[in-house]
Coordinates of C-alpha atoms in Angstrom, one line a residue:
Chain A
M1 CA -17.7 217.4 86.2
T2 CA -15.9 216.2 89.3
Q3 CA -15.1 218.1 92.5
N4 CA -13.5 214.8 94.0
I5 CA -9.8 215.8 92.9
V6 CA -8.3 219.5 92.3
E7 CA -5.3 220.9 92.1
T8 CA -3.5 222.6 95.0
P9 CA -0.6 224.9 94.8
K10 CA 3.0 223.8 95.6
T11 CA 4.3 225.1 98.5
S12 CA 8.1 225.7 99.0
G13 CA 9.7 223.0 100.6
P14 CA 13.4 222.2 101.3
E15 CA 13.6 220.6 98.0
L16 CA 13.4 224.2 96.3
A17 CA 16.6 225.2 98.4
Q18 CA 18.7 222.8 96.3
R19 CA 19.5 223.8 92.8
A20 CA 16.9 221.7 90.6
Q21 CA 14.8 222.3 87.4
E22 CA 11.3 222.3 88.8
I23 CA 8.8 220.8 86.4
M24 CA 5.0 220.4 86.2
P25 CA 4.8 217.2 84.0
P26 CA 1.5 216.8 82.0
V27 CA -1.5 214.8 83.6
D28 CA -4.4 213.2 82.4
I29 CA -7.3 212.4 84.9
Y30 CA -10.0 210.1 84.0
E31 CA -13.0 208.9 86.2
N32 CA -15.3 205.6 85.8
D33 CA -17.8 204.2 88.3
H34 CA -15.1 202.7 90.4
E35 CA -12.3 205.0 90.5
L36 CA -10.4 207.9 89.4
L37 CA -7.1 207.3 87.3
V38 CA -4.4 209.8 87.1
L39 CA -1.7 209.4 84.5
A40 CA 1.4 211.6 84.5
D41 CA 4.4 211.5 82.1
L42 CA 7.8 211.2 84.4
P43 CA 10.4 210.3 81.7
R44 CA 13.8 209.1 83.5
V45 CA 11.9 208.4 86.8
T46 CA 12.7 205.4 88.5
T47 CA 10.6 203.8 91.2
E48 CA 13.4 204.8 93.7
N49 CA 13.3 208.5 93.1
L50 CA 9.5 208.6 93.0
T51 CA 7.3 209.3 95.8
V52 CA 3.2 209.1 95.8
E53 CA 2.1 210.4 98.8
V54 CA -1.3 210.6 100.3
N55 CA -1.5 212.9 103.1
H56 CA -5.3 213.6 103.5
P57 CA -6.4 215.6 101.9
E58 CA -3.4 216.1 99.5
L59 CA -2.1 213.6 97.0
K60 CA 1.5 214.3 96.0
I61 CA 3.4 213.3 93.2
Q62 CA 7.0 213.7 93.0
G63 CA 9.9 212.3 90.9
R64 CA 13.5 213.3 90.7
V65 CA 15.7 212.7 88.0
P66 CA 19.3 213.1 89.4
S67 CA 22.2 214.3 87.7
A68 CA 25.9 213.5 88.1
N69 CA 26.3 216.5 90.4
H70 CA 23.1 217.2 91.7
Q71 CA 23.3 220.5 90.4
S72 CA 20.9 220.0 87.7
D73 CA 18.4 217.5 88.9
I74 CA 15.0 217.7 87.3
V75 CA 12.2 217.6 89.9
Y76 CA 8.7 216.6 88.5
T77 CA 5.7 217.6 91.3
R78 CA 2.1 217.8 91.1
I79 CA -0.4 218.1 93.9
F80 CA -3.8 217.5 94.2
R81 CA -6.5 217.8 96.8
L82 CA -8.7 214.9 97.4
D83 CA -12.3 214.7 98.6
S84 CA -13.4 212.1 101.2
S85 CA -15.1 209.8 98.5
M86 CA -11.8 208.1 97.9
D87 CA -10.7 205.1 99.6
V88 CA -7.2 206.0 100.4
A89 CA -6.2 202.9 101.9
K90 CA -6.5 201.1 98.3
I91 CA -4.7 203.8 96.2
E92 CA -2.1 201.9 93.9
A93 CA 0.4 203.4 91.7
K94 CA 2.7 202.0 88.9
I95 CA 5.3 203.2 86.6
S96 CA 6.0 202.0 83.2
E97 CA 7.6 203.3 79.8
G98 CA 8.2 206.8 81.9
V99 CA 4.2 207.1 82.8
L100 CA 2.7 206.8 86.0
E101 CA -0.7 205.5 86.7
V102 CA -2.3 206.2 90.1
H103 CA -5.6 204.6 90.7
L104 CA -7.5 206.1 93.3
P105 CA -10.5 203.8 94.2
K106 CA -13.8 205.4 95.4
S107 CA -15.1 204.2 98.8
E108 CA -18.1 202.1 98.6
P109 CA -20.9 204.7 99.3
Y110 CA -19.5 206.6 96.2
R111 CA -19.5 204.1 93.9
V112 CA -22.2 204.3 91.0
R113 CA -24.4 201.4 91.3
K114 CA -27.5 200.4 88.8
I115 CA -30.7 199.4 90.8
E116 CA -32.8 197.2 89.0
V117 CA -36.3 198.1 88.8
T118 CA -38.8 195.3 89.3
G119 CA -42.4 195.5 88.3
A120 CA -45.1 195.0 90.4
Chain B
M1 CA 8.8 227.5 82.2
L2 CA 6.4 229.4 84.3
N3 CA 5.9 228.0 87.9
I4 CA 2.6 228.2 89.4
Y5 CA 2.1 229.0 92.9
R6 CA -1.3 229.4 94.9
N7 CA -2.2 229.8 98.3
T8 CA -4.4 226.9 99.7
N9 CA -6.3 229.3 101.6
E10 CA -7.4 231.1 98.3
W11 CA -9.2 228.3 97.2
P12 CA -13.1 228.5 97.5
S13 CA -14.5 225.6 99.2
F14 CA -15.8 224.0 95.9
V15 CA -13.8 224.7 93.0
P16 CA -15.5 223.6 89.4
F17 CA -13.5 221.6 87.5
A18 CA -13.0 223.4 84.4
L19 CA -10.6 223.5 81.7
F20 CA -7.6 225.4 83.0
D21 CA -9.2 225.9 86.6
L22 CA -10.2 229.3 85.6
P23 CA -11.5 231.6 88.4
A24 CA -14.8 230.7 89.9
P25 CA -16.9 233.4 90.5
G26 CA -16.3 235.5 93.7
R27 CA -12.6 234.9 93.9
S28 CA -10.5 237.7 94.6
F29 CA -9.0 239.9 91.5
S30 CA -5.4 239.6 93.2
N31 CA -5.9 236.0 91.9
L32 CA -6.0 237.1 88.1
R33 CA -2.3 237.2 87.6
Q34 CA -1.9 233.6 89.2
D35 CA -4.4 232.3 86.9
L36 CA -3.2 233.9 83.8
D37 CA 0.1 232.5 84.8
R38 CA -1.3 229.1 85.0
V39 CA -3.3 229.5 81.6
F40 CA -0.3 230.4 79.7
G41 CA 2.1 228.1 81.7
T42 CA 0.0 225.2 80.6
Y43 CA -0.4 226.7 77.0
E44 CA 3.5 227.3 77.1
Q45 CA 4.2 223.8 78.0
S46 CA 1.7 222.5 75.4
L47 CA 3.7 224.3 72.7
N48 CA 7.2 223.1 74.0
G49 CA 6.6 220.1 75.9
P50 CA 7.3 220.1 79.6
Y51 CA 10.4 217.8 79.1
A52 CA 13.3 217.3 77.1
Q53 CA 11.7 216.4 73.7
T54 CA 14.7 217.2 71.5
A55 CA 17.4 215.0 71.2
Q56 CA 20.6 215.4 73.4
L57 CA 23.9 214.5 72.2
R58 CA 26.7 213.9 74.7
D59 CA 30.2 213.0 73.7
S60 CA 31.6 209.8 76.4
G61 CA 35.0 209.4 74.9
S62 CA 34.7 206.4 72.9
D63 CA 30.7 206.6 71.9
L64 CA 28.2 209.4 71.2
V65 CA 25.2 209.2 73.0
V66 CA 21.9 210.3 71.9
T67 CA 19.1 210.5 74.6
I68 CA 15.6 211.7 74.1
D69 CA 12.7 211.6 76.2
L70 CA 9.7 209.4 74.9
P71 CA 7.5 208.5 77.8
G72 CA 4.5 206.2 76.8
V73 CA 6.2 205.3 73.5
S74 CA 6.8 202.1 73.1
K75 CA 9.5 200.1 70.8
K76 CA 7.5 199.5 68.0
D77 CA 6.9 203.4 67.5
V78 CA 10.3 204.3 67.1
E79 CA 12.3 204.2 64.1
L80 CA 15.9 204.9 64.1
T81 CA 18.0 205.2 61.1
I82 CA 22.0 205.7 60.7
S83 CA 23.6 206.1 57.5
G84 CA 27.0 207.4 57.5
D85 CA 27.1 210.0 59.9
N86 CA 23.5 211.3 59.7
I87 CA 20.9 209.8 62.1
F88 CA 17.0 210.2 61.9
I89 CA 14.9 209.5 64.6
R90 CA 11.2 209.1 64.4
A91 CA 8.9 208.6 67.2
T92 CA 4.9 208.3 67.7
R93 CA 2.8 208.5 70.5
T94 CA -0.7 208.1 70.2
L95 CA -2.9 208.3 73.3
S96 CA -6.9 207.6 73.8
P97 CA -8.8 207.6 76.9
P98 CA -8.8 204.3 78.6
E99 CA -11.9 202.2 77.8
G100 CA -14.7 203.3 80.0
Y101 CA -13.5 206.1 81.4
T102 CA -14.3 209.7 80.9
A103 CA -11.7 212.5 80.9
H104 CA -11.6 215.3 83.4
R105 CA -8.3 216.6 82.2
R106 CA -6.0 215.7 79.5
E107 CA -2.7 217.5 79.4
R108 CA -0.8 214.6 77.9
S109 CA -0.7 214.7 74.1
S110 CA 0.0 212.6 71.6
F111 CA 2.9 213.3 69.4
K112 CA 4.8 212.6 66.3
F113 CA 8.4 213.7 66.9
E114 CA 11.1 213.5 63.8
Q115 CA 14.4 214.8 64.3
A116 CA 17.4 214.4 61.8
F117 CA 20.9 215.5 62.3
Q118 CA 24.5 215.0 61.2
L119 CA 26.9 213.7 64.0
P120 CA 30.2 215.5 64.4
V121 CA 32.2 212.4 63.9
A122 CA 32.1 209.0 61.9
V123 CA 30.2 206.1 63.9
E124 CA 30.0 202.3 64.0
S125 CA 26.6 202.0 63.0
E126 CA 27.0 198.2 62.9
T127 CA 27.9 198.1 66.5
A128 CA 25.2 201.2 67.5
I129 CA 23.0 200.2 70.5
A130 CA 19.6 201.6 70.9
N131 CA 17.5 201.2 74.3
L132 CA 14.3 202.6 75.4
Q133 CA 13.9 202.5 79.1
D134 CA 12.1 204.9 81.7
G135 CA 10.5 206.7 78.7
V136 CA 13.8 207.5 77.6
L137 CA 15.4 206.4 74.2
T138 CA 19.3 206.2 74.3
V139 CA 21.3 205.6 71.4
T140 CA 25.0 204.8 71.9
L141 CA 26.9 205.2 68.9
P142 CA 30.7 203.7 69.2
K143 CA 32.9 206.4 67.4
S144 CA 34.8 204.9 64.3
P145 CA 38.4 204.0 65.1
N146 CA 39.8 207.1 63.3
A147 CA 37.8 209.3 65.6
Q148 CA 38.6 207.4 68.8
P149 CA 40.2 209.8 71.6
K150 CA 43.9 209.2 71.6
Q151 CA 46.5 210.2 74.1
I152 CA 49.5 212.0 72.5
T153 CA 52.7 211.9 74.8
V154 CA 54.6 214.9 74.5
K155 CA 58.5 214.5 74.3
A156 CA 60.8 216.9 75.5
G157 CA 63.0 218.6 73.0

């Protein structure tokens, strides 16, 4: 189990003042020796309407699906709190087929390393 | 859908990363309601799906437009059949953890979506267009000539 990424509450922002349907998109979180991988289902969200923001220690994913009159926009939001093991400068994100991938590389001291044991 | 709000300062310094984020020992009882909302909110989402996973039908005048959210579904996993004024959509999403990774949270699920319905007017299935983009399937079905909108001029008597 990991403590390097935990979910934090969504605080009321100006976007809540507008009429929009707030949706918590489903998220998968995976980890390997080098990185954390966050996957989120964001159908209809294009790169122009998507923000992936790291304001340490928060990782905020927000996508908007605009509607014709802006009265029934959909806003997808998830916020996670990162610990200091992530190399924030090297976070990468891409979206394809409506699925967002955020790669969060671990900073050097936190990577898993195998140490070869040599005999005498 | 339940919205889950939590106050940051209610978090203990370290929260075990458990399924549903159940309360850590020592958390105050006042969080219980939020925790329950959270658990059942997640459960509710797992039942209904958080996005529009039912086909939506729109009439654009000359066409009928069917849309459905299918994030992570590739073209080869979508089957679309139109016969007369009946339409049948089948889509499958099979998810497996990426190789070499361990899972900490898995809210996204595999699904098999099937929906058949009758269209309100006859369509020209030969000129129908289906497009899968940004995780959304859009099927544009031109109405048959008889079903096209017509403007009728009202003459004065």
